[in-house]
């Protein structure tokens, strides 16, 4: 008799559970069985970024007042100076140049710093800011692109003579 009570109890629990599921289905406002749902994914080729040329402001002669040297983001290597800064006309200078590769025809974005500090002799520094690029930000049909980065160098009045250097980060993202 004990075994029959256990079977009745299980049968009652099973029926009660079934009824609760049935009641839940009757009170729902929308129910639909979906099969063969569309799903998909697009796999992109990872972006690669290669530096082809460093940013170089060339030789600058400081004056009695602060000044700037601006390198424009272009392959044609142009620059201007303002304030107390003068540039040597026969000097070599250039915008930084980068190559990017990835999935053909896709768009990407470029991240440039807001400013960096160049360190020179002793504890002397100069600031570089206003970074710009000339990218179309779309890879060509071969999955390649090239862009140039320019910036503004701030030279102090009577800036200490010597070589100044620093680095900056550039990143590209889909």
PDB file of N, CA and C in Angstrom, residues 83-137:
ATOM      1  N   UNK A  83      54.435  83.490 -34.883  1.00  0.00           N
ATOM      2  CA  UNK A  83      55.036  84.093 -33.692  1.00  0.00           C
ATOM      3  C   UNK A  83      56.538  84.196 -33.804  1.00  0.00           C
ATOM      4  N   UNK A  84      57.248  83.889 -32.716  1.00  0.00           N
ATOM      5  CA  UNK A  84      58.692  84.021 -32.663  1.00  0.00           C
ATOM      6  C   UNK A  84      59.449  82.861 -33.271  1.00  0.00           C
ATOM      7  N   UNK A  85      58.784  81.872 -33.842  1.00  0.00           N
ATOM      8  CA  UNK A  85      59.477  80.718 -34.422  1.00  0.00           C
ATOM      9  C   UNK A  85      59.725  80.923 -35.909  1.00  0.00           C
ATOM     10  N   UNK A  86      60.916  80.541 -36.363  1.00  0.00           N
ATOM     11  CA  UNK A  86      61.264  80.574 -37.791  1.00  0.00           C
ATOM     12  C   UNK A  86      61.754  79.191 -38.188  1.00  0.00           C
ATOM     13  N   UNK A  87      61.479  78.801 -39.422  1.00  0.00           N
ATOM     14  CA  UNK A  87      61.949  77.514 -39.931  1.00  0.00           C
ATOM     15  C   UNK A  87      63.008  77.753 -41.000  1.00  0.00           C
ATOM     16  N   UNK A  88      63.925  76.826 -41.132  1.00  0.00           N
ATOM     17  CA  UNK A  88      64.947  76.917 -42.169  1.00  0.00           C
ATOM     18  C   UNK A  88      64.382  76.347 -43.460  1.00  0.00           C
ATOM     19  N   UNK A  89      64.413  77.139 -44.518  1.00  0.00           N
ATOM     20  CA  UNK A  89      63.749  76.757 -45.768  1.00  0.00           C
ATOM     21  C   UNK A  89      64.372  75.535 -46.432  1.00  0.00           C
ATOM     22  N   UNK A  90      65.664  75.302 -46.283  1.00  0.00           N
ATOM     23  CA  UNK A  90      66.316  74.158 -46.930  1.00  0.00           C
ATOM     24  C   UNK A  90      66.252  72.890 -46.070  1.00  0.00           C
ATOM     25  N   UNK A  91      65.599  72.958 -44.941  1.00  0.00           N
ATOM     26  CA  UNK A  91      65.554  71.853 -43.993  1.00  0.00           C
ATOM     27  C   UNK A  91      64.541  70.777 -44.416  1.00  0.00           C
ATOM     28  N   UNK A  92      64.755  69.543 -43.965  1.00  0.00           N
ATOM     29  CA  UNK A  92      63.844  68.432 -44.236  1.00  0.00           C
ATOM     30  C   UNK A  92      62.814  68.327 -43.119  1.00  0.00           C
ATOM     31  N   UNK A  93      61.561  68.168 -43.496  1.00  0.00           N
ATOM     32  CA  UNK A  93      60.452  68.012 -42.559  1.00  0.00           C
ATOM     33  C   UNK A  93      59.388  67.172 -43.253  1.00  0.00           C
ATOM     34  N   UNK A  94      58.480  66.582 -42.499  1.00  0.00           N
ATOM     35  CA  UNK A  94      57.394  65.819 -43.115  1.00  0.00           C
ATOM     36  C   UNK A  94      56.314  65.469 -42.103  1.00  0.00           C
ATOM     37  N   UNK A  95      55.124  65.227 -42.649  1.00  0.00           N
ATOM     38  CA  UNK A  95      54.025  64.691 -41.858  1.00  0.00           C
ATOM     39  C   UNK A  95      54.298  63.205 -41.641  1.00  0.00           C
ATOM     40  N   UNK A  96      53.746  62.644 -40.579  1.00  0.00           N
ATOM     41  CA  UNK A  96      53.842  61.195 -40.371  1.00  0.00           C
ATOM     42  C   UNK A  96      52.971  60.516 -41.420  1.00  0.00           C
ATOM     43  N   UNK A  97      53.384  59.334 -41.836  1.00  0.00           N
ATOM     44  CA  UNK A  97      52.630  58.591 -42.844  1.00  0.00           C
ATOM     45  C   UNK A  97      52.355  57.183 -42.321  1.00  0.00           C
ATOM     46  N   UNK A  98      51.121  56.719 -42.499  1.00  0.00           N
ATOM     47  CA  UNK A  98      50.708  55.395 -42.039  1.00  0.00           C
ATOM     48  C   UNK A  98      49.970  54.655 -43.148  1.00  0.00           C
ATOM     49  N   UNK A  99      50.114  53.341 -43.170  1.00  0.00           N
ATOM     50  CA  UNK A  99      49.335  52.469 -44.044  1.00  0.00           C
ATOM     51  C   UNK A  99      48.420  51.636 -43.178  1.00  0.00           C
ATOM     52  N   UNK A 100      47.203  51.451 -43.649  1.00  0.00           N
ATOM     53  CA  UNK A 100      46.236  50.618 -42.930  1.00  0.00           C
ATOM     54  C   UNK A 100      45.677  49.585 -43.914  1.00  0.00           C
ATOM     55  N   UNK A 101      45.526  48.345 -43.455  1.00  0.00           N
ATOM     56  CA  UNK A 101      44.938  47.296 -44.284  1.00  0.00           C
ATOM     57  C   UNK A 101      43.842  46.586 -43.491  1.00  0.00           C
ATOM     58  N   UNK A 102      42.872  46.057 -44.226  1.00  0.00           N
ATOM     59  CA  UNK A 102      41.754  45.348 -43.616  1.00  0.00           C
ATOM     60  C   UNK A 102      40.807  44.881 -44.699  1.00  0.00           C
ATOM     61  N   UNK A 103      39.526  44.812 -44.384  1.00  0.00           N
ATOM     62  CA  UNK A 103      38.511  44.349 -45.320  1.00  0.00           C
ATOM     63  C   UNK A 103      38.226  45.426 -46.361  1.00  0.00           C
ATOM     64  N   UNK A 104      38.284  45.054 -47.620  1.00  0.00           N
ATOM     65  CA  UNK A 104      38.090  45.986 -48.738  1.00  0.00           C
ATOM     66  C   UNK A 104      36.766  46.739 -48.612  1.00  0.00           C
ATOM     67  N   UNK A 105      36.827  48.055 -48.849  1.00  0.00           N
ATOM     68  CA  UNK A 105      35.641  48.891 -48.889  1.00  0.00           C
ATOM     69  C   UNK A 105      35.028  49.249 -47.544  1.00  0.00           C
ATOM     70  N   UNK A 106      35.634  48.834 -46.441  1.00  0.00           N
ATOM     71  CA  UNK A 106      35.048  49.139 -45.132  1.00  0.00           C
ATOM     72  C   UNK A 106      35.544  50.480 -44.603  1.00  0.00           C
ATOM     73  N   UNK A 107      34.740  51.054 -43.733  1.00  0.00           N
ATOM     74  CA  UNK A 107      35.100  52.319 -43.083  1.00  0.00           C
ATOM     75  C   UNK A 107      35.835  52.032 -41.783  1.00  0.00           C
ATOM     76  N   UNK A 108      36.689  52.946 -41.397  1.00  0.00           N
ATOM     77  CA  UNK A 108      37.408  52.841 -40.138  1.00  0.00           C
ATOM     78  C   UNK A 108      37.559  54.228 -39.546  1.00  0.00           C
ATOM     79  N   UNK A 109      37.900  54.278 -38.279  1.00  0.00           N
ATOM     80  CA  UNK A 109      38.133  55.567 -37.622  1.00  0.00           C
ATOM     81  C   UNK A 109      39.566  55.608 -37.110  1.00  0.00           C
ATOM     82  N   UNK A 110      40.079  56.813 -36.988  1.00  0.00           N
ATOM     83  CA  UNK A 110      41.452  57.034 -36.528  1.00  0.00           C
ATOM     84  C   UNK A 110      41.388  57.764 -35.191  1.00  0.00           C
ATOM     85  N   UNK A 111      42.173  57.296 -34.237  1.00  0.00           N
ATOM     86  CA  UNK A 111      42.289  57.984 -32.942  1.00  0.00           C
ATOM     87  C   UNK A 111      43.682  58.592 -32.833  1.00  0.00           C
ATOM     88  N   UNK A 112      43.721  59.896 -32.581  1.00  0.00           N
ATOM     89  CA  UNK A 112      44.969  60.635 -32.423  1.00  0.00           C
ATOM     90  C   UNK A 112      45.005  61.242 -31.022  1.00  0.00           C
ATOM     91  N   UNK A 113      46.191  61.508 -30.502  1.00  0.00           N
ATOM     92  CA  UNK A 113      46.273  62.096 -29.153  1.00  0.00           C
ATOM     93  C   UNK A 113      45.830  63.556 -29.148  1.00  0.00           C
ATOM     94  N   UNK A 114      45.493  64.056 -27.977  1.00  0.00           N
ATOM     95  CA  UNK A 114      45.174  65.482 -27.866  1.00  0.00           C
ATOM     96  C   UNK A 114      46.464  66.295 -27.783  1.00  0.00           C
ATOM     97  N   UNK A 115      47.487  65.756 -27.108  1.00  0.00           N
ATOM     98  CA  UNK A 115      48.790  66.424 -27.055  1.00  0.00           C
ATOM     99  C   UNK A 115      49.848  65.440 -26.580  1.00  0.00           C
ATOM    100  N   UNK A 116      51.094  65.747 -26.895  1.00  0.00           N
ATOM    101  CA  UNK A 116      52.244  64.980 -26.400  1.00  0.00           C
ATOM    102  C   UNK A 116      53.341  65.966 -26.043  1.00  0.00           C
ATOM    103  N   UNK A 117      54.277  65.501 -25.248  1.00  0.00           N
ATOM    104  CA  UNK A 117      55.398  66.337 -24.837  1.00  0.00           C
ATOM    105  C   UNK A 117      56.677  65.800 -25.464  1.00  0.00           C
ATOM    106  N   UNK A 118      57.445  66.702 -26.062  1.00  0.00           N
ATOM    107  CA  UNK A 118      58.766  66.359 -26.578  1.00  0.00           C
ATOM    108  C   UNK A 118      59.786  66.736 -25.522  1.00  0.00           C
ATOM    109  N   UNK A 119      60.723  65.849 -25.269  1.00  0.00           N
ATOM    110  CA  UNK A 119      61.778  66.104 -24.288  1.00  0.00           C
ATOM    111  C   UNK A 119      63.062  66.463 -25.006  1.00  0.00           C
ATOM    112  N   UNK A 120      63.782  67.440 -24.440  1.00  0.00           N
ATOM    113  CA  UNK A 120      65.029  67.897 -25.036  1.00  0.00           C
ATOM    114  C   UNK A 120      66.154  67.895 -24.034  1.00  0.00           C
ATOM    115  N   UNK A 121      67.165  68.720 -24.275  1.00  0.00           N
ATOM    116  CA  UNK A 121      68.315  68.773 -23.375  1.00  0.00           C
ATOM    117  C   UNK A 121      67.906  69.198 -21.967  1.00  0.00           C
ATOM    118  N   UNK A 122      68.546  68.575 -20.981  1.00  0.00           N
ATOM    119  CA  UNK A 122      68.198  68.892 -19.594  1.00  0.00           C
ATOM    120  C   UNK A 122      66.759  68.488 -19.331  1.00  0.00           C
ATOM    121  N   UNK A 123      66.015  69.372 -18.744  1.00  0.00           N
ATOM    122  CA  UNK A 123      64.600  69.104 -18.482  1.00  0.00           C
ATOM    123  C   UNK A 123      63.702  69.954 -19.386  1.00  0.00           C
ATOM    124  N   UNK A 124      64.233  70.406 -20.518  1.00  0.00           N
ATOM    125  CA  UNK A 124      63.472  71.252 -21.443  1.00  0.00           C
ATOM    126  C   UNK A 124      62.485  70.418 -22.254  1.00  0.00           C
ATOM    127  N   UNK A 125      61.298  70.986 -22.462  1.00  0.00           N
ATOM    128  CA  UNK A 125      60.251  70.291 -23.203  1.00  0.00           C
ATOM    129  C   UNK A 125      59.558  71.242 -24.167  1.00  0.00           C
ATOM    130  N   UNK A 126      58.825  70.663 -25.100  1.00  0.00           N
ATOM    131  CA  UNK A 126      57.925  71.391 -25.989  1.00  0.00           C
ATOM    132  C   UNK A 126      56.665  70.544 -26.142  1.00  0.00           C
ATOM    133  N   UNK A 127      55.552  71.201 -26.411  1.00  0.00           N
ATOM    134  CA  UNK A 127      54.275  70.501 -26.568  1.00  0.00           C
ATOM    135  C   UNK A 127      53.890  70.428 -28.035  1.00  0.00           C
ATOM    136  N   UNK A 128      53.344  69.275 -28.407  1.00  0.00           N
ATOM    137  CA  UNK A 128      52.769  69.088 -29.742  1.00  0.00           C
ATOM    138  C   UNK A 128      51.292  68.789 -29.532  1.00  0.00           C
ATOM    139  N   UNK A 129      50.413  69.511 -30.272  1.00  0.00           N
ATOM    140  CA  UNK A 129      48.971  69.259 -30.178  1.00  0.00           C
ATOM    141  C   UNK A 129      48.304  69.525 -31.520  1.00  0.00           C
ATOM    142  N   UNK A 130      46.994  69.591 -31.515  1.00  0.00           N
ATOM    143  CA  UNK A 130      46.199  69.819 -32.729  1.00  0.00           C
ATOM    144  C   UNK A 130      46.540  68.820 -33.831  1.00  0.00           C
ATOM    145  N   UNK A 131      46.617  67.546 -33.460  1.00  0.00           N
ATOM    146  CA  UNK A 131      46.888  66.493 -34.441  1.00  0.00           C
ATOM    147  C   UNK A 131      45.743  66.407 -35.445  1.00  0.00           C
ATOM    148  N   UNK A 132      46.090  66.260 -36.712  1.00  0.00           N
ATOM    149  CA  UNK A 132      45.096  66.122 -37.782  1.00  0.00           C
ATOM    150  C   UNK A 132      45.513  64.985 -38.699  1.00  0.00           C
ATOM    151  N   UNK A 133      44.551  64.459 -39.440  1.00  0.00           N
ATOM    152  CA  UNK A 133      44.875  63.455 -40.459  1.00  0.00           C
ATOM    153  C   UNK A 133      44.118  63.785 -41.735  1.00  0.00           C
ATOM    154  N   UNK A 134      44.541  63.198 -42.839  1.00  0.00           N
ATOM    155  CA  UNK A 134      43.892  63.461 -44.123  1.00  0.00           C
ATOM    156  C   UNK A 134      43.217  62.217 -44.689  1.00  0.00           C
ATOM    157  N   UNK A 135      42.869  61.286 -43.854  1.00  0.00           N
ATOM    158  CA  UNK A 135      42.312  60.017 -44.308  1.00  0.00           C
ATOM    159  C   UNK A 135      40.885  60.153 -44.813  1.00  0.00           C
ATOM    160  N   UNK A 136      40.566  59.345 -45.821  1.00  0.00           N
ATOM    161  CA  UNK A 136      39.170  59.223 -46.257  1.00  0.00           C
ATOM    162  C   UNK A 136      38.422  58.293 -45.315  1.00  0.00           C
ATOM    163  N   UNK A 137      39.158  57.554 -44.489  1.00  0.00           N
ATOM    164  CA  UNK A 137      38.652  56.597 -43.515  1.00  0.00           C
ATOM    165  C   UNK A 137      37.803  55.502 -44.138  1.00  0.00           C
TER     166      UNK A 137
END
